[in-house]
Amino acid sequence: MSLWTSLDPASATVDPGGSTTVRLRLRNTGDVVDEYRFEAVGALAPWTVVEPQSLRLYPGTTGTVRLEFAPPRIPDAAAGPHPYAVRITPTEHPEAVTVPEGVVTVTPFEEVRAELVPPVVKGRFRGRPRLAVDNLGNVKVTASVNGNDNGDQLSYDIRPGNVQIEPGRAAFIETTLRPRRITWFGSAEQRPFTLAVRRSGVTPLDVEGTYVQRAFAPRWLAACLGILTALALTFVMLWIAYKPHVSTAATEQLQQAGVSTLPPEPTLSPQAPKAPPAASAPPVAAAPQESETGDGGGSGQQESKPPQKAAERTAATAVRELAAEDPGGRHICYRVYVRDKGWTEPACDDAPAGTPGSGAQLTAVNVSASGTNGTTGGAFVPDPASTKGEGHYPDPWTNAADGVDHYFGSTDDDAPYLMGFSISVNRGKDAVCQSSYVHDDDWLGLACDDPTSGFAFTYVGTHDNKLWIEAVRLKV
């Protein structure tokens, strides 16, 4: 068996999202009729269409096969030259395989998207939004990030300032916003800002957000302080202006006292009655040692039983009560362990649990749900061994069935504080929503996991290694 092949052209170029065609010509130079089967191989094979897939040729005849290359506009279609081949297998002699080779060059394209999480941050002295930059192109992207706002009212601490992102990957940039002027009294002020993702030769990609700067104290407190100050000044002025006139008759008495130094003749006067003797305190009754029987024939010691300690009220206790009242409903209850204070009372269904604004650290969380087919999750704490100041999950994630107490973290005295924890219900098949109060910040916005998007859990807390959560809210 002999076969002649030719690719026209041998090298081609294609844009992602477009297509290009290469023609394969072949001639049966043998002396028997044969049928040939065609198969594309190489990195571009999934996006290659061969028509027809088989061809029957008589001796000395020529046929043409059409190869269409159509790589999609995705990061997997990497830019650059891609060798390819066509495996030709004759039916009569399947061992005599012919593989002509060629090259298709995929042109580069860039597509970058950025998202601010959350788009609105609140705080008195700073805010910490997180910028996610996705490289949806097929080449590596180098970008820098800077911030600006109208009136230069904010300063920006961006880490890292420059990133390199591989195709199909994302980079997360931590940003700290600080107002240049502190608002001591009044209402909250909204300060729009923009984070610009800059690349060489490309128009910057602007991502807009809002920083809500809260006042240190409400306006009514300033009015009260002004009134109190005015009253204090008025009192001081009146005190200074008022000079009481004091007169005394001591001078005349002293002059009379200088006439004679002899004591006057004593006069008899009735003796004053003596004070009655102090009443003595009533005797203290001694504790009974023995109790006599009714017939007087014997006595015995009566034992006193110590009071029984009330059972601890956990998250499972609270959620079972809700399940009894609402058998077909979905509920979640939770409580938190505050360092040096202990467990809080259980809260349920988006009610806050903890001490927001107190600065106290949480070291453990107790969760239990009903109607959700159980919970899954784990605690996220600071990592002392990290060289980047990042936290970690010290223990494997655990599961708990409905109505059973589920614990994240530790109640030991030296337990690390919780930066946060991850949680899901029904093994990630259903949604759970959460919000947390972060130290030196405020309540974060309500966020929910979306099982349809591939995120099978939600994270409660902060990613800043120097901060911790002070309170949480959950609902299902």
Short mmCIF file of C-alpha atoms in Angstrom, two decimals, residues 32-214:
data_model
loop_
_atom_site.label_atom_id
_atom_site.label_comp_id
_atom_site.label_asym_id
_atom_site.label_seq_id
_atom_site.Cartn_x
_atom_site.Cartn_y
_atom_site.Cartn_z
CA VAL A 32 -6.05 -1.81 -5.14
CA VAL A 33 -9.17 0.12 -4.16
CA ASP A 34 -8.89 1.27 -0.56
CA GLU A 35 -10.93 3.25 1.96
CA TYR A 36 -9.17 5.68 4.30
CA ARG A 37 -10.34 6.89 7.74
CA PHE A 38 -9.17 10.28 9.08
CA GLU A 39 -8.65 11.41 12.72
CA ALA A 40 -7.22 14.74 13.96
CA VAL A 41 -4.64 14.53 16.77
CA GLY A 42 -2.82 17.17 18.83
CA ALA A 43 -3.71 20.01 21.22
CA LEU A 44 -6.29 21.44 18.78
CA ALA A 45 -8.01 18.10 18.12
CA PRO A 46 -11.06 18.88 20.35
CA TRP A 47 -11.75 21.94 18.19
CA THR A 48 -11.05 20.33 14.80
CA VAL A 49 -13.70 19.05 12.39
CA VAL A 50 -12.68 16.59 9.63
CA GLU A 51 -15.01 16.29 6.61
CA PRO A 52 -15.44 13.69 5.34
CA GLN A 53 -14.28 11.30 8.03
CA SER A 54 -13.61 8.52 5.50
CA LEU A 55 -12.81 8.49 1.77
CA ARG A 56 -12.74 5.63 -0.80
CA LEU A 57 -10.17 5.97 -3.61
CA TYR A 58 -9.44 3.87 -6.70
CA PRO A 59 -5.84 3.32 -7.71
CA GLY A 60 -4.33 6.46 -9.19
CA THR A 61 -7.20 8.75 -8.08
CA THR A 62 -6.98 11.81 -5.84
CA GLY A 63 -9.29 12.99 -3.05
CA THR A 64 -9.57 16.06 -0.77
CA VAL A 65 -10.41 16.24 2.95
CA ARG A 66 -11.37 19.50 4.68
CA LEU A 67 -9.91 20.29 8.16
CA GLU A 68 -11.65 23.14 9.99
CA PHE A 69 -9.96 24.55 13.14
CA ALA A 70 -12.30 26.59 15.41
CA PRO A 71 -10.78 27.17 18.88
CA PRO A 72 -13.22 29.00 21.21
CA ARG A 73 -12.43 32.33 22.85
CA ILE A 74 -11.40 30.85 26.20
CA PRO A 75 -8.13 30.72 28.18
CA ASP A 76 -7.62 27.04 27.30
CA ALA A 77 -6.99 28.03 23.68
CA ALA A 78 -3.42 29.13 24.48
CA ALA A 79 -1.78 31.63 22.17
CA GLY A 80 1.09 30.49 19.94
CA PRO A 81 1.89 27.76 17.42
CA HIS A 82 0.23 24.37 17.92
CA PRO A 83 1.50 21.35 15.93
CA TYR A 84 -1.25 19.04 14.71
CA ALA A 85 -1.49 15.86 12.70
CA VAL A 86 -4.04 13.80 10.80
CA ARG A 87 -3.93 10.03 11.32
CA ILE A 88 -4.86 8.25 8.04
CA THR A 89 -5.73 4.57 8.47
CA PRO A 90 -6.36 2.46 5.34
CA THR A 91 -9.02 -0.23 5.64
CA GLU A 92 -7.16 -2.82 3.59
CA HIS A 93 -3.88 -2.40 5.42
CA PRO A 94 -4.68 -0.90 8.89
CA GLU A 95 -1.09 -1.31 10.03
CA ALA A 96 0.17 1.07 7.34
CA VAL A 97 -0.85 4.34 9.05
CA THR A 98 0.16 7.69 7.53
CA VAL A 99 0.34 10.85 9.73
CA PRO A 100 0.88 14.15 7.85
CA GLU A 101 1.71 17.05 10.18
CA GLY A 102 1.14 20.80 10.14
CA VAL A 103 1.08 23.87 12.39
CA VAL A 104 -1.81 26.16 13.40
CA THR A 105 -0.97 29.38 15.24
CA VAL A 106 -3.61 30.71 17.66
CA THR A 107 -3.53 34.48 17.92
CA PRO A 108 -3.41 36.07 21.39
CA PHE A 109 -6.29 37.96 22.96
CA GLU A 110 -6.70 39.72 26.31
CA GLU A 111 -9.83 39.90 28.42
CA VAL A 112 -9.68 41.08 32.02
CA ARG A 113 -12.56 41.45 34.44
CA ALA A 114 -12.45 42.90 37.96
CA GLU A 115 -14.93 42.83 40.84
CA LEU A 116 -14.91 44.62 44.18
CA VAL A 117 -15.98 42.52 47.19
CA PRO A 118 -17.91 44.03 48.84
CA PRO A 119 -18.72 47.04 46.64
CA VAL A 120 -19.76 49.07 49.73
CA VAL A 121 -17.62 49.14 52.89
CA LYS A 122 -18.35 50.96 56.13
CA GLY A 123 -16.11 52.20 58.94
CA ARG A 124 -15.02 55.13 61.06
CA PHE A 125 -11.28 54.99 60.48
CA ARG A 126 -10.79 52.52 57.57
CA GLY A 127 -12.44 50.10 55.16
CA ARG A 128 -11.06 46.91 53.63
CA PRO A 129 -12.56 46.00 50.23
CA ARG A 130 -11.04 43.14 48.22
CA LEU A 131 -10.44 43.40 44.46
CA ALA A 132 -10.66 40.19 42.41
CA VAL A 133 -9.00 40.41 38.95
CA ASP A 134 -9.77 37.55 36.50
CA ASN A 135 -7.68 36.85 33.40
CA LEU A 136 -10.12 35.46 30.82
CA GLY A 137 -7.64 35.78 27.93
CA ASN A 138 -5.13 33.27 26.57
CA VAL A 139 -1.91 35.14 27.46
CA LYS A 140 -0.31 36.16 30.76
CA VAL A 141 -1.42 39.59 31.99
CA THR A 142 0.71 42.06 33.98
CA ALA A 143 -1.30 44.78 35.70
CA SER A 144 -1.00 47.42 38.39
CA VAL A 145 -3.75 48.78 40.64
CA ASN A 146 -4.19 52.26 42.07
CA GLY A 147 -7.06 54.15 43.65
CA ASN A 148 -8.53 57.63 43.34
CA ASP A 149 -11.61 59.61 44.33
CA ASN A 150 -13.06 63.06 43.86
CA GLY A 151 -11.56 65.59 46.24
CA ASP A 152 -8.69 63.35 47.37
CA GLN A 153 -10.65 62.43 50.52
CA LEU A 154 -9.21 58.91 50.93
CA SER A 155 -5.75 57.33 51.09
CA TYR A 156 -5.11 53.88 49.60
CA ASP A 157 -2.95 51.01 50.80
CA ILE A 158 -2.97 48.37 48.01
CA ARG A 159 -1.23 45.03 48.47
CA PRO A 160 0.17 43.91 46.07
CA GLY A 161 0.36 46.90 43.77
CA ASN A 162 1.44 44.82 40.74
CA VAL A 163 0.28 41.33 39.73
CA GLN A 164 0.97 38.80 36.99
CA ILE A 165 -1.98 36.55 36.18
CA GLU A 166 -1.80 33.37 34.12
CA PRO A 167 -4.59 32.62 31.59
CA GLY A 168 -7.70 31.33 33.31
CA ARG A 169 -6.49 32.45 36.75
CA ALA A 170 -7.46 35.20 39.19
CA ALA A 171 -5.54 37.47 41.56
CA PHE A 172 -6.91 38.91 44.81
CA ILE A 173 -5.72 42.35 45.88
CA GLU A 174 -6.23 43.57 49.45
CA THR A 175 -7.07 47.26 49.75
CA THR A 176 -7.23 49.43 52.87
CA LEU A 177 -9.06 52.78 52.60
CA ARG A 178 -8.45 55.51 55.20
CA PRO A 179 -10.23 58.87 55.30
CA ARG A 180 -7.90 61.86 55.40
CA ARG A 181 -10.27 63.68 57.76
CA ILE A 182 -12.06 62.06 60.69
CA THR A 183 -15.71 62.96 61.18
CA TRP A 184 -16.22 63.34 64.92
CA PHE A 185 -19.91 64.27 65.01
CA GLY A 186 -22.73 64.00 62.52
CA SER A 187 -24.25 61.46 60.14
CA ALA A 188 -22.47 58.98 57.89
CA GLU A 189 -21.00 60.31 54.64
CA GLN A 190 -20.68 58.37 51.39
CA ARG A 191 -17.34 58.68 49.62
CA PRO A 192 -17.30 57.09 46.11
CA PHE A 193 -13.92 55.79 44.97
CA THR A 194 -12.43 53.99 41.97
CA LEU A 195 -9.81 51.25 41.76
CA ALA A 196 -8.14 51.27 38.32
CA VAL A 197 -6.57 48.11 36.85
CA ARG A 198 -3.87 49.38 34.46
CA ARG A 199 -2.13 47.45 31.68
CA SER A 200 0.43 48.63 29.17
CA GLY A 201 -1.15 49.96 25.98
CA VAL A 202 -4.72 49.27 27.16
CA THR A 203 -7.40 51.57 28.54
CA PRO A 204 -7.53 51.21 32.36
CA LEU A 205 -10.32 49.05 33.76
CA ASP A 206 -12.14 51.08 36.43
CA VAL A 207 -14.02 49.40 39.27
CA GLU A 208 -16.24 51.70 41.32
CA GLY A 209 -17.06 51.32 45.01
CA THR A 210 -18.35 53.34 47.94
CA TYR A 211 -16.80 53.93 51.36
CA VAL A 212 -19.39 54.93 53.97
CA GLN A 213 -17.54 56.94 56.62
CA ARG A 214 -19.33 56.88 59.93
#
